[in-house]
Amino acid sequence: DTAVSQTPKYLVTQMGNDKSIKCEQNLGHDTMYWYKQDSKKFLKIMFSYNNKELIINETVPNRFSPKSPDKAHLNLHINSLELGDSAVYFCASSQGLDRALVGYTFGSGTRLTVV
Amino acid sequence: AQSVTQPDIHITVSEGASLELRCNYSYGATPYLFWYVQSPGQGLQLLLKYFSGDTLVQGIKGFEAEFKRSQSSFNLRKPSVHWSDAAEYFCAVVPSGGYQKVTFGTGTKLQVIP
């Protein structure tokens, strides 16, 4: 059983399109995150949700909109895709905001390529 | 400014040789420290973590790390590297106190040669 699963694994799309990435975790965690990993492997947090409530919203263009229908799911919708959005997007989860200390469980990533 | 630094972008070691990956941090108080490993095409996996206490911590896959307050370092070590250890390694910190968000270093890519 995959603990944190993301779909799709690969996504190739044209500039200007709108796309979504889905994330689901079956660990019973109540906190979920989106991270962006650029071409230099730099990982930067984008968003965090705790029990469906937005907790962290880093300096991310408002073309990116996360949605958490329940605490097991955190989806990422991106409008008007730009070339610079090309990256690997990772979903992660942890049990509780103050439990980030015990470490995250990561999904295997979604490689987004904007052409 | 608060930061976590991995000075080595790329390291190559021979299989069976020892390994040390460096990590330095710059925070007002000692943060909580982690090492993660990312295999090709995979997400990150937690190797080990340090909160307090014994400064030498053991992790999975035979890795260990030593916290040195005087050097603001948390270096990762393994006595004998296996070919399957080839991956990207990330040091990460969570500042003590305040809002707990994990900040990652820029990673060190490990290549293992036979």
CSV table of C-alpha atoms in Angstrom, one decimal:
chain,number,residue,atom,x,y,z
A,1,ASP,CA,0.0,0.0,0.0
A,2,THR,CA,1.4,3.4,-1.0
A,3,ALA,CA,1.4,5.7,1.9
A,4,VAL,CA,1.4,9.0,0.0
A,5,SER,CA,0.4,8.8,-3.6
A,6,GLN,CA,0.4,11.5,-6.2
A,7,THR,CA,-1.2,11.5,-9.7
A,8,PRO,CA,-0.1,11.9,-12.3
A,9,LYS,CA,3.5,11.0,-12.1
A,10,TYR,CA,4.4,12.9,-15.3
A,11,LEU,CA,2.5,15.8,-16.8
A,12,VAL,CA,3.5,17.6,-20.0
A,13,THR,CA,1.4,20.5,-21.0
A,14,GLN,CA,1.4,23.7,-23.0
A,15,MET,CA,1.8,27.2,-21.6
A,16,GLY,CA,-1.4,28.8,-20.6
A,17,ASN,CA,-3.2,25.6,-19.7
A,18,ASP,CA,-4.7,24.8,-16.4
A,19,LYS,CA,-3.8,21.5,-14.7
A,20,SER,CA,-4.3,19.7,-11.4
A,21,ILE,CA,-2.2,17.3,-9.4
A,22,LYS,CA,-3.8,15.1,-6.8
A,23,CYS,CA,-2.4,13.7,-3.6
A,24,GLU,CA,-3.8,11.2,-1.2
A,25,GLN,CA,-2.3,9.7,2.0
A,26,ASN,CA,-3.5,6.7,3.9
A,27,LEU,CA,-1.4,7.2,7.0
A,28,GLY,CA,-4.1,8.9,9.0
A,29,HIS,CA,-1.9,12.0,9.1
A,30,ASP,CA,-3.7,15.4,9.6
A,31,THR,CA,-1.1,17.7,8.0
A,32,MET,CA,-0.2,17.7,4.3
A,33,TYR,CA,2.2,19.8,2.3
A,34,TRP,CA,3.2,20.7,-1.2
A,35,TYR,CA,6.8,21.2,-2.0
A,36,LYS,CA,8.4,22.3,-5.3
A,37,GLN,CA,11.7,20.9,-6.4
A,38,ASP,CA,13.4,22.9,-9.1
A,39,SER,CA,15.9,21.8,-11.7
A,40,LYS,CA,18.8,22.3,-9.2
A,41,LYS,CA,17.0,20.0,-6.7
A,42,PHE,CA,16.2,22.9,-4.4
A,43,LEU,CA,13.1,22.0,-2.3
A,44,LYS,CA,10.8,24.8,-1.2
A,45,ILE,CA,7.6,24.6,0.7
A,46,MET,CA,4.5,26.0,-1.0
A,47,PHE,CA,1.6,25.1,1.1
A,48,SER,CA,0.6,23.3,4.2
A,49,TYR,CA,-2.8,22.2,5.4
A,50,ASN,CA,-3.8,20.9,8.8
A,51,ASN,CA,-7.2,19.3,9.1
A,52,LYS,CA,-8.3,20.9,5.9
A,53,GLU,CA,-7.2,24.4,7.1
A,54,LEU,CA,-4.5,26.3,5.2
A,55,ILE,CA,-1.6,26.9,7.5
A,56,ILE,CA,1.4,27.8,5.4
A,57,ASN,CA,1.1,29.8,2.2
A,58,GLU,CA,4.5,30.8,1.1
A,59,THR,CA,5.2,33.4,-1.5
A,60,VAL,CA,3.6,31.5,-4.3
A,61,PRO,CA,1.8,33.0,-7.3
A,62,ASN,CA,-1.9,33.0,-6.9
A,63,ARG,CA,-2.2,30.9,-10.0
A,64,PHE,CA,-1.5,28.0,-7.6
A,65,SER,CA,-4.5,27.1,-5.6
A,66,PRO,CA,-4.4,24.2,-3.1
A,67,LYS,CA,-7.6,22.4,-2.1
A,68,SER,CA,-8.1,19.9,0.7
A,69,PRO,CA,-11.5,18.2,0.6
A,70,ASP,CA,-10.6,16.2,3.6
A,71,LYS,CA,-7.5,15.6,5.7
A,72,ALA,CA,-6.4,12.6,3.5
A,73,HIS,CA,-6.4,14.6,0.3
A,74,LEU,CA,-4.5,17.7,-0.8
A,75,ASN,CA,-4.8,18.7,-4.5
A,76,LEU,CA,-2.9,21.4,-6.3
A,77,HIS,CA,-4.5,23.3,-9.1
A,78,ILE,CA,-2.4,25.5,-11.4
A,79,ASN,CA,-3.9,28.1,-13.7
A,80,SER,CA,-2.3,29.7,-16.8
A,81,LEU,CA,0.8,27.5,-16.6
A,82,GLU,CA,4.2,29.2,-17.3
A,83,LEU,CA,7.5,27.8,-18.4
A,84,GLY,CA,8.9,28.5,-15.0
A,85,ASP,CA,6.4,26.2,-13.4
A,86,SER,CA,8.3,23.2,-14.8
A,87,ALA,CA,9.5,21.3,-11.7
A,88,VAL,CA,8.9,18.3,-9.6
A,89,TYR,CA,6.1,18.8,-7.2
A,90,PHE,CA,6.1,16.7,-4.0
A,91,CYS,CA,3.3,16.0,-1.7
A,92,ALA,CA,4.1,15.1,1.9
A,93,SER,CA,2.3,14.4,5.1
A,94,SER,CA,3.0,14.4,8.9
A,95,GLN,CA,0.9,13.8,12.0
A,96,GLY,CA,0.2,17.2,13.4
A,97,LEU,CA,1.8,20.6,12.8
A,98,ASP,CA,4.0,20.1,15.8
A,99,ARG,CA,4.9,16.7,14.6
A,100,ALA,CA,6.9,18.0,11.6
A,101,LEU,CA,9.7,17.0,13.9
A,102,VAL,CA,9.1,13.3,13.5
A,103,GLY,CA,9.7,13.8,9.8
A,104,TYR,CA,7.6,13.9,6.7
A,105,THR,CA,6.4,11.0,4.5
A,106,PHE,CA,6.8,12.0,0.9
A,107,GLY,CA,5.0,11.0,-2.3
A,108,SER,CA,7.1,10.0,-5.3
A,109,GLY,CA,6.6,13.3,-7.0
A,110,THR,CA,4.9,14.7,-10.1
A,111,ARG,CA,7.2,15.9,-12.9
A,112,LEU,CA,5.5,18.8,-14.6
A,113,THR,CA,6.9,20.0,-17.9
A,114,VAL,CA,5.5,23.1,-19.5
A,115,VAL,CA,6.3,23.6,-23.2
B,1,ALA,CA,20.0,35.0,7.9
B,2,GLN,CA,18.8,31.5,8.9
B,3,SER,CA,20.0,28.9,6.5
B,4,VAL,CA,21.1,25.3,6.0
B,5,THR,CA,24.1,24.7,3.8
B,6,GLN,CA,25.4,21.6,2.1
B,7,PRO,CA,28.8,22.6,0.7
B,8,ASP,CA,29.3,19.7,-1.6
B,9,ILE,CA,27.1,19.5,-4.6
B,10,HIS,CA,28.5,16.2,-5.9
B,11,ILE,CA,30.6,13.5,-4.2
B,12,THR,CA,32.0,10.4,-5.7
B,13,VAL,CA,33.2,7.5,-3.6
B,14,SER,CA,34.2,3.9,-4.3
B,15,GLU,CA,32.0,1.1,-3.2
B,16,GLY,CA,33.2,-0.1,0.3
B,17,ALA,CA,34.8,3.3,1.1
B,18,SER,CA,33.6,5.5,3.9
B,19,LEU,CA,31.4,8.5,3.4
B,20,GLU,CA,30.9,11.8,5.0
B,21,LEU,CA,28.4,14.4,3.8
B,22,ARG,CA,28.5,17.8,5.3
B,23,CYS,CA,25.7,20.0,6.6
B,24,ASN,CA,26.0,23.4,8.3
B,25,TYR,CA,23.3,25.5,9.7
B,26,SER,CA,22.9,29.1,10.7
B,27,TYR,CA,20.2,29.6,13.3
B,28,GLY,CA,20.0,31.6,16.5
B,29,ALA,CA,19.2,28.5,18.6
B,30,THR,CA,20.0,24.9,17.7
B,31,PRO,CA,17.3,23.7,15.4
B,32,TYR,CA,16.0,20.2,15.0
B,33,LEU,CA,18.1,18.4,12.3
B,34,PHE,CA,17.3,15.8,9.8
B,35,TRP,CA,18.8,13.9,6.9
B,36,TYR,CA,16.7,12.7,4.0
B,37,VAL,CA,17.6,10.6,1.0
B,38,GLN,CA,16.1,10.8,-2.5
B,39,SER,CA,16.6,7.9,-4.8
B,40,PRO,CA,16.2,8.6,-8.6
B,41,GLY,CA,12.6,9.2,-9.5
B,42,GLN,CA,11.5,8.8,-5.9
B,43,GLY,CA,10.3,11.0,-3.0
B,44,LEU,CA,12.4,11.7,0.0
B,45,GLN,CA,12.9,9.2,2.8
B,46,LEU,CA,13.9,10.1,6.3
B,47,LEU,CA,17.2,8.7,7.3
B,48,LEU,CA,17.6,10.0,10.8
B,49,LYS,CA,16.9,13.0,13.0
B,50,TYR,CA,18.4,14.9,16.0
B,51,PHE,CA,16.4,16.7,18.6
B,52,SER,CA,18.6,16.6,21.7
B,53,GLY,CA,20.7,14.3,23.9
B,54,ASP,CA,23.3,12.0,22.4
B,55,THR,CA,25.0,13.9,19.6
B,56,LEU,CA,25.7,10.8,17.6
B,57,VAL,CA,22.4,9.5,16.1
B,58,GLN,CA,21.9,6.3,14.3
B,59,GLY,CA,19.6,6.0,11.3
B,60,ILE,CA,18.4,3.5,8.8
B,61,LYS,CA,20.5,1.8,6.1
B,62,GLY,CA,23.6,2.0,8.3
B,63,PHE,CA,23.9,5.8,8.3
B,64,GLU,CA,24.8,7.9,11.3
B,65,ALA,CA,25.2,11.6,11.9
B,66,GLU,CA,27.0,13.6,14.5
B,67,PHE,CA,25.8,17.0,15.8
B,68,LYS,CA,28.5,19.4,16.7
B,69,ARG,CA,27.2,22.6,18.3
B,70,SER,CA,30.6,24.3,18.2
B,71,GLN,CA,30.7,23.9,14.4
B,72,SER,CA,27.0,24.3,13.7
B,73,SER,CA,27.3,21.0,11.8
B,74,PHE,CA,25.3,17.8,11.4
B,75,ASN,CA,27.4,15.6,9.1
B,76,LEU,CA,26.2,12.3,7.8
B,77,ARG,CA,28.4,9.3,7.7
B,78,LYS,CA,28.5,5.7,6.6
B,79,PRO,CA,31.5,3.4,7.2
B,80,SER,CA,31.2,1.4,4.0
B,81,VAL,CA,29.2,2.6,1.1
B,82,HIS,CA,27.1,0.3,-1.1
B,83,TRP,CA,26.2,0.9,-4.8
B,84,SER,CA,22.6,1.2,-3.7
B,85,ASP,CA,23.5,4.3,-1.7
B,86,ALA,CA,23.8,6.4,-4.8
B,87,ALA,CA,21.2,9.0,-4.4
B,88,GLU,CA,20.7,12.7,-3.5
B,89,TYR,CA,21.0,13.5,0.2
B,90,PHE,CA,19.3,16.4,1.8
B,91,CYS,CA,20.0,18.0,5.2
B,92,ALA,CA,16.9,19.6,6.7
B,93,VAL,CA,16.2,21.8,9.7
B,94,VAL,CA,13.2,22.8,11.8
B,95,PRO,CA,13.8,25.9,13.9
B,96,SER,CA,13.3,25.3,17.6
B,97,GLY,CA,10.3,27.2,18.8
B,98,GLY,CA,8.0,29.2,16.6
B,99,TYR,CA,6.3,27.7,13.6
B,100,GLN,CA,7.6,24.3,12.7
B,101,LYS,CA,8.3,24.1,9.0
B,102,VAL,CA,11.0,22.0,7.4
B,103,THR,CA,13.7,23.8,5.4
B,104,PHE,CA,15.9,21.7,3.2
B,105,GLY,CA,19.5,22.2,2.1
B,106,THR,CA,20.4,22.2,-1.6
B,107,GLY,CA,21.3,18.5,-1.6
B,108,THR,CA,24.5,16.5,-2.2
B,109,LYS,CA,24.5,14.0,-5.1
B,110,LEU,CA,26.4,10.8,-4.2
B,111,GLN,CA,27.9,8.7,-6.9
B,112,VAL,CA,29.2,5.3,-6.1
B,113,ILE,CA,31.8,3.7,-8.4
B,114,PRO,CA,32.6,0.0,-8.4
